[in-house]
mmCIF file of C-alpha atoms in Angstrom:
data_model
loop_
_atom_site.group_PDB
_atom_site.id
_atom_site.type_symbol
_atom_site.label_atom_id
_atom_site.label_comp_id
_atom_site.label_asym_id
_atom_site.label_seq_id
_atom_site.Cartn_x
_atom_site.Cartn_y
_atom_site.Cartn_z
ATOM 1 C CA GLU A 1 -0.069 -0.130 -0.035
ATOM 2 C CA SER A 2 1.075 3.633 -0.516
ATOM 3 C CA TYR A 3 0.253 6.514 1.889
ATOM 4 C CA LEU A 4 0.519 10.314 1.429
ATOM 5 C CA ILE A 5 2.002 11.833 4.541
ATOM 6 C CA VAL A 6 1.401 15.427 4.882
ATOM 7 C CA GLU A 7 3.417 17.669 7.174
ATOM 8 C CA HIS A 8 1.464 20.446 8.775
ATOM 9 C CA GLY A 9 1.214 22.879 11.680
ATOM 10 C CA GLY A 10 -1.625 21.140 13.569
ATOM 11 C CA ALA A 11 -2.042 20.820 17.355
ATOM 12 C CA TYR A 12 -0.712 17.876 19.221
ATOM 13 C CA ALA A 13 -2.374 16.419 22.182
ATOM 14 C CA ASN A 14 -1.085 13.266 24.067
ATOM 15 C CA SER A 15 1.032 12.770 21.099
ATOM 16 C CA VAL A 16 -1.793 12.333 18.608
ATOM 17 C CA ILE A 17 -2.283 14.393 15.586
ATOM 18 C CA ASP A 18 -5.210 16.720 15.619
ATOM 19 C CA TYR A 19 -6.869 16.220 12.313
ATOM 20 C CA SER A 20 -9.124 19.141 12.626
ATOM 21 C CA LYS A 21 -6.058 21.267 11.640
ATOM 22 C CA THR A 22 -5.045 18.992 8.601
ATOM 23 C CA LYS A 23 -6.062 19.929 5.047
ATOM 24 C CA VAL A 24 -5.079 18.375 1.845
ATOM 25 C CA GLU A 25 -5.956 19.918 -1.595
ATOM 26 C CA ILE A 26 -4.679 18.185 -4.616
ATOM 27 C CA THR A 27 -5.169 19.703 -8.094
ATOM 28 C CA GLY A 28 -2.540 17.632 -10.142
ATOM 29 C CA GLY A 29 0.161 15.006 -10.130
ATOM 30 C CA THR A 30 0.620 11.493 -10.661
ATOM 31 C CA PHE A 31 0.262 9.045 -7.680
ATOM 32 C CA VAL A 32 1.754 5.458 -7.884
ATOM 33 C CA GLY A 33 -0.677 2.971 -6.199
ATOM 34 C CA MET A 34 -2.701 5.545 -4.422
ATOM 35 C CA ASN A 35 -5.937 7.122 -5.007
ATOM 36 C CA PRO A 36 -5.778 10.735 -4.063
ATOM 37 C CA ALA A 37 -9.410 10.650 -3.142
ATOM 38 C CA GLU A 38 -8.848 7.814 -0.769
ATOM 39 C CA ILE A 39 -5.851 9.121 1.393
ATOM 40 C CA LYS A 40 -5.265 7.141 4.491
ATOM 41 C CA LYS A 41 -5.052 9.279 7.756
ATOM 42 C CA PHE A 42 -2.796 8.260 10.388
ATOM 43 C CA ASN A 43 -2.171 8.800 14.136
ATOM 44 C CA GLN A 44 1.180 9.324 15.810
ATOM 45 C CA THR A 45 1.228 7.099 18.931
ATOM 46 C CA ALA A 46 3.164 7.788 22.063
ATOM 47 C CA ASP A 47 5.993 5.568 21.103
ATOM 48 C CA ASN A 48 6.303 7.608 17.935
ATOM 49 C CA LYS A 49 4.855 4.908 15.674
ATOM 50 C CA LEU A 50 2.194 5.467 12.940
ATOM 51 C CA ASP A 51 -1.054 3.941 13.567
ATOM 52 C CA LEU A 52 -2.742 3.574 10.183
ATOM 53 C CA THR A 53 -5.790 2.026 11.435
ATOM 54 C CA THR A 54 -7.644 4.246 13.662
ATOM 55 C CA GLU A 55 -8.788 6.853 11.043
ATOM 56 C CA PRO A 56 -10.898 6.577 7.865
ATOM 57 C CA THR A 57 -9.711 7.758 4.447
ATOM 58 C CA THR A 58 -10.066 11.271 3.419
ATOM 59 C CA ASP A 59 -10.709 12.788 -0.135
ATOM 60 C CA GLY A 60 -7.485 14.942 -0.932
ATOM 61 C CA CYS A 61 -8.825 16.259 -4.320
ATOM 62 C CA ALA A 62 -9.390 19.885 -4.045
ATOM 63 C CA GLU A 63 -13.067 21.256 -4.539
ATOM 64 C CA GLY A 64 -13.963 21.033 -8.066
ATOM 65 C CA PHE A 65 -11.475 18.221 -8.899
ATOM 66 C CA LYS A 66 -11.711 14.558 -9.041
ATOM 67 C CA PRO A 67 -9.279 11.485 -9.282
ATOM 68 C CA VAL A 68 -8.555 9.558 -12.574
ATOM 69 C CA ASP A 69 -7.586 6.023 -12.840
ATOM 70 C CA ASN A 70 -4.935 5.945 -15.366
ATOM 71 C CA GLY A 71 -5.245 2.102 -15.741
ATOM 72 C CA ASP A 72 -1.600 1.451 -15.163
ATOM 73 C CA GLY A 73 -1.531 1.455 -11.441
ATOM 74 C CA THR A 74 -1.244 5.206 -11.131
ATOM 75 C CA PHE A 75 -3.903 7.922 -10.549
ATOM 76 C CA GLY A 76 -4.187 11.530 -11.719
ATOM 77 C CA VAL A 77 -6.444 14.253 -10.740
ATOM 78 C CA GLU A 78 -8.524 16.450 -13.126
ATOM 79 C CA VAL A 79 -11.190 19.172 -13.162
ATOM 80 C CA ASP A 80 -14.690 17.609 -12.391
ATOM 81 C CA PRO A 81 -17.022 18.655 -15.040
ATOM 82 C CA ALA A 82 -19.903 17.898 -12.752
ATOM 83 C CA TYR A 83 -18.759 20.390 -10.196
ATOM 84 C CA GLY A 84 -21.356 23.134 -9.619
ATOM 85 C CA LYS A 85 -23.779 21.577 -12.205
ATOM 86 C CA ALA A 86 -27.365 20.549 -11.287
ATOM 87 C CA ALA A 87 -27.851 17.493 -13.525
ATOM 88 C CA GLN A 88 -26.300 15.539 -16.345
ATOM 89 C CA ILE A 89 -27.635 13.375 -19.438
ATOM 90 C CA GLY A 90 -24.578 11.133 -20.324
ATOM 91 C CA ASP A 91 -21.582 13.251 -20.553
ATOM 92 C CA VAL A 92 -23.386 16.560 -20.886
ATOM 93 C CA TYR A 93 -23.813 18.660 -17.815
ATOM 94 C CA TYR A 94 -26.587 21.178 -17.101
ATOM 95 C CA GLU A 95 -26.939 24.334 -14.842
ATOM 96 C CA THR A 96 -30.474 23.290 -13.753
ATOM 97 C CA PHE A 97 -32.613 20.226 -13.538
ATOM 98 C CA ASP A 98 -35.195 22.042 -15.705
ATOM 99 C CA ASP A 99 -32.540 22.543 -18.384
ATOM 100 C CA ALA A 100 -31.598 18.824 -18.315
ATOM 101 C CA PHE A 101 -35.187 17.457 -18.219
ATOM 102 C CA ALA A 102 -36.168 19.808 -21.275
ATOM 103 C CA ALA A 103 -33.092 18.332 -23.219
ATOM 104 C CA ALA A 104 -33.885 14.706 -22.477
ATOM 105 C CA GLN A 105 -34.699 12.488 -25.477
ATOM 106 C CA ASN A 106 -36.648 9.279 -25.438
ATOM 107 C CA GLY A 107 -34.675 6.539 -23.658
ATOM 108 C CA GLU A 108 -32.257 8.982 -21.965
ATOM 109 C CA THR A 109 -31.741 9.305 -18.151
ATOM 110 C CA VAL A 110 -31.335 12.377 -16.363
ATOM 111 C CA GLU A 111 -29.025 12.208 -13.305
ATOM 112 C CA ILE A 112 -29.616 14.824 -10.523
ATOM 113 C CA LEU A 113 -26.234 16.057 -9.120
ATOM 114 C CA SER A 114 -27.612 18.351 -6.406
ATOM 115 C CA THR A 115 -30.911 18.335 -4.678
ATOM 116 C CA VAL A 116 -33.671 20.117 -6.638
ATOM 117 C CA VAL A 117 -35.458 22.510 -4.422
ATOM 118 C CA LEU A 118 -39.057 23.175 -5.418
ATOM 119 C CA ASP A 119 -40.354 26.309 -3.566
ATOM 120 C CA ALA A 120 -43.497 27.358 -5.705
ATOM 121 C CA ASP A 121 -46.593 25.737 -6.803
ATOM 122 C CA LYS A 122 -46.051 23.627 -9.920
ATOM 123 C CA THR A 123 -47.168 20.484 -11.859
ATOM 124 C CA ILE A 124 -44.410 18.227 -13.220
ATOM 125 C CA ASP A 125 -45.080 15.814 -16.010
ATOM 126 C CA PHE A 126 -42.057 13.674 -15.979
ATOM 127 C CA ASN A 127 -43.412 11.952 -19.318
ATOM 128 C CA ASN A 128 -41.796 8.666 -18.050
ATOM 129 C CA VAL A 129 -38.298 10.158 -18.494
ATOM 130 C CA LYS A 130 -36.058 8.098 -15.926
ATOM 131 C CA VAL A 131 -34.627 10.398 -13.286
ATOM 132 C CA THR A 132 -31.831 9.119 -10.924
ATOM 133 C CA ALA A 133 -29.703 10.884 -8.370
ATOM 134 C CA ALA A 134 -25.989 10.808 -7.841
ATOM 135 C CA LYS A 135 -24.612 9.027 -4.820
ATOM 136 C CA GLY A 136 -24.898 11.168 -1.768
ATOM 137 C CA ILE A 137 -27.653 13.326 -3.085
ATOM 138 C CA VAL A 138 -30.370 13.244 -0.339
ATOM 139 C CA PRO A 139 -33.119 13.934 -1.302
ATOM 140 C CA ALA A 140 -33.413 14.092 -5.103
ATOM 141 C CA PHE A 141 -36.351 16.711 -4.579
ATOM 142 C CA ARG A 142 -37.061 18.787 -1.628
ATOM 143 C CA ILE A 143 -40.304 20.963 -1.469
ATOM 144 C CA THR A 144 -40.248 24.002 0.733
ATOM 145 C CA ASN A 145 -41.858 27.455 1.251
ATOM 146 C CA GLY A 146 -45.458 26.033 1.388
ATOM 147 C CA ALA A 147 -45.409 24.987 -2.168
ATOM 148 C CA THR A 148 -47.623 22.388 -3.513
ATOM 149 C CA VAL A 149 -46.165 20.178 -6.138
ATOM 150 C CA THR A 150 -48.081 17.671 -8.261
ATOM 151 C CA VAL A 151 -46.177 15.019 -10.097
ATOM 152 C CA LYS A 152 -47.447 12.298 -12.637
ATOM 153 C CA ASN A 153 -46.032 9.905 -15.243
ATOM 154 C CA ALA A 154 -42.669 9.719 -13.026
ATOM 155 C CA ASN A 155 -39.980 7.127 -13.342
ATOM 156 C CA LEU A 156 -37.690 7.915 -10.293
ATOM 157 C CA ASP A 157 -34.869 5.685 -9.020
ATOM 158 C CA THR A 158 -32.742 7.021 -6.380
ATOM 159 C CA ALA A 159 -30.435 5.402 -3.799
ATOM 160 C CA ALA A 160 -31.841 7.260 -0.750
ATOM 161 C CA TYR A 161 -35.010 9.459 -0.807
ATOM 162 C CA ASN A 162 -36.912 10.523 -3.803
ATOM 163 C CA PHE A 163 -38.750 13.464 -1.927
ATOM 164 C CA ILE A 164 -38.662 15.305 1.307
ATOM 165 C CA LEU A 165 -41.337 17.695 2.277
ATOM 166 C CA GLY A 166 -40.448 20.717 4.233
ATOM 167 C CA ALA A 167 -37.376 22.664 5.024
ATOM 168 C CA SER A 168 -34.714 20.873 6.991
ATOM 169 C CA ASP A 169 -34.831 23.274 9.831
ATOM 170 C CA ASP A 170 -38.742 22.832 10.028
ATOM 171 C CA SER A 171 -39.094 26.617 8.992
ATOM 172 C CA SER A 172 -41.567 25.799 6.168
ATOM 173 C CA GLU A 173 -43.684 23.207 4.930
ATOM 174 C CA GLY A 174 -44.002 21.373 1.395
ATOM 175 C CA ASN A 175 -46.963 19.485 -0.192
ATOM 176 C CA LEU A 176 -46.615 16.661 -2.664
ATOM 177 C CA ILE A 177 -49.502 15.174 -4.660
ATOM 178 C CA ILE A 178 -48.511 12.026 -6.470
ATOM 179 C CA GLU A 179 -50.982 11.005 -9.277
ATOM 180 C CA SER A 180 -48.960 8.447 -11.254
ATOM 181 C CA GLY A 181 -45.671 6.991 -12.090
ATOM 182 C CA LYS A 182 -42.992 4.602 -10.775
ATOM 183 C CA PHE A 183 -41.100 5.500 -7.573
ATOM 184 C CA ASP A 184 -38.192 3.385 -6.395
ATOM 185 C CA ALA A 185 -35.876 4.635 -3.476
ATOM 186 C CA GLY A 186 -33.098 3.212 -1.317
ATOM 187 C CA ILE A 187 -34.931 4.026 1.999
ATOM 188 C CA THR A 188 -37.983 6.301 1.475
ATOM 189 C CA VAL A 189 -39.865 7.502 -1.541
ATOM 190 C CA ALA A 190 -41.359 10.427 0.291
ATOM 191 C CA SER A 191 -40.571 11.644 3.773
ATOM 192 C CA VAL A 192 -42.731 14.441 5.409
ATOM 193 C CA THR A 193 -40.882 16.679 7.667
ATOM 194 C CA LYS A 194 -43.715 19.366 7.540
ATOM 195 C CA GLY A 195 -46.651 19.350 5.170
ATOM 196 C CA THR A 196 -48.891 16.902 3.426
ATOM 197 C CA LEU A 197 -48.132 14.034 1.068
ATOM 198 C CA THR A 198 -51.338 12.779 -0.889
ATOM 199 C CA VAL A 199 -50.918 9.689 -2.982
ATOM 200 C CA LYS A 200 -53.555 9.183 -5.515
ATOM 201 C CA GLY A 201 -51.888 6.488 -7.673
ATOM 202 C CA GLY A 202 -48.475 5.193 -8.744
ATOM 203 C CA GLU A 203 -46.203 2.067 -8.033
ATOM 204 C CA PHE A 204 -43.981 2.337 -5.049
ATOM 205 C CA SER A 205 -40.984 0.371 -3.886
ATOM 206 C CA VAL A 206 -37.761 0.513 -1.986
ATOM 207 C CA LYS A 207 -34.396 -1.263 -2.552
ATOM 208 C CA GLU A 208 -33.082 -4.062 -0.118
ATOM 209 C CA SER A 209 -31.839 -2.370 2.973
ATOM 210 C CA ALA A 210 -31.743 -3.020 6.785
ATOM 211 C CA TYR A 211 -34.886 -1.212 6.982
ATOM 212 C CA GLY A 212 -36.821 -3.286 4.391
ATOM 213 C CA SER A 213 -39.906 -1.417 3.301
ATOM 214 C CA THR A 214 -40.816 0.046 6.692
ATOM 215 C CA TYR A 215 -40.046 3.674 5.761
ATOM 216 C CA LEU A 216 -41.416 3.734 2.258
ATOM 217 C CA LEU A 217 -43.591 6.606 3.146
ATOM 218 C CA ASN A 218 -42.677 8.326 6.376
ATOM 219 C CA CYS A 219 -43.548 11.303 8.550
ATOM 220 C CA ILE A 220 -41.019 12.814 11.090
ATOM 221 C CA ASP A 221 -42.330 11.548 14.543
ATOM 222 C CA ASP A 222 -42.728 14.841 16.479
ATOM 223 C CA ASN A 223 -44.494 16.651 13.536
ATOM 224 C CA TYR A 224 -46.880 13.541 12.854
ATOM 225 C CA ARG A 225 -47.817 13.688 16.581
ATOM 226 C CA ASN A 226 -48.607 17.426 16.434
ATOM 227 C CA GLY A 227 -50.365 17.317 13.173
ATOM 228 C CA THR A 228 -47.961 19.113 11.009
ATOM 229 C CA ALA A 229 -46.880 16.174 8.787
ATOM 230 C CA LYS A 230 -49.643 14.161 7.202
ATOM 231 C CA ILE A 231 -49.882 11.469 4.496
ATOM 232 C CA VAL A 232 -53.179 10.706 2.618
ATOM 233 C CA VAL A 233 -53.329 7.624 0.558
ATOM 234 C CA THR A 234 -56.345 7.045 -1.735
ATOM 235 C CA GLY A 235 -54.569 5.004 -4.496
ATOM 236 C CA GLY A 236 -51.484 3.285 -5.696
ATOM 237 C CA THR A 237 -49.579 -0.015 -5.377
ATOM 238 C CA PHE A 238 -46.941 -0.460 -2.572
ATOM 239 C CA LYS A 239 -44.386 -3.334 -2.557
ATOM 240 C CA GLY A 240 -44.046 -4.766 0.910
ATOM 241 C CA PHE A 241 -45.753 -1.907 2.568
ATOM 242 C CA ASN A 242 -49.260 -1.418 3.920
ATOM 243 C CA PRO A 243 -50.204 2.177 4.005
ATOM 244 C CA ALA A 244 -52.810 1.537 6.476
ATOM 245 C CA ASP A 245 -50.717 -0.476 8.927
ATOM 246 C CA ASN A 246 -47.011 0.323 9.162
ATOM 247 C CA ALA A 247 -44.359 1.407 11.561
ATOM 248 C CA ALA A 248 -43.544 4.621 9.847
ATOM 249 C CA GLU A 249 -45.886 6.814 11.947
#
């Protein structure tokens, strides 16, 4: 294995490096046997040895850069074309989700690169265009500012959440009406922080996880109890989830 050891002026306490004072920013170079996005951290022990097991890896690529596997055991670093972009179709990147969606042709997939915030009333007809979300994007869509969003003919497939209703700090609500489409998520199709989810139709499922289908539709506990987070179901097909009898509030 190869390790990148960075000298720094960080504080020391009990002979252990304080990693809050350590920063690595790589914008170029060639690295033999080491991915610059997976740098191993280490601790210096009291007997002046390196402990390489107590800290996880860290991404050393500077903001806006990404690693490149050269295919010969070496890695480089290049500008990340996805940086600052909202969505992509294949190798084409877009400033907004709406731009990407408008450009999508039959059979193409729109991948969301940053959470799409919907803060005004609107109806979205996905026209069965497949929409996914990049790893770590949670949720794909967030509805805030009291907006009511209606979706139909959807084909959503995300690794975590399709929708979250309401601001993360509980400062505003969001309302979602689902009329039709296919909705697949890693954990939850729609989670209600504050607001109302109304399901009139569609096919709903979650991927295999430790939670199973328990939280396919979900409300935040406290807000469910005080009546500010609600789910109303009048139609739809739910895989492994009974909307009338479940543990998700």
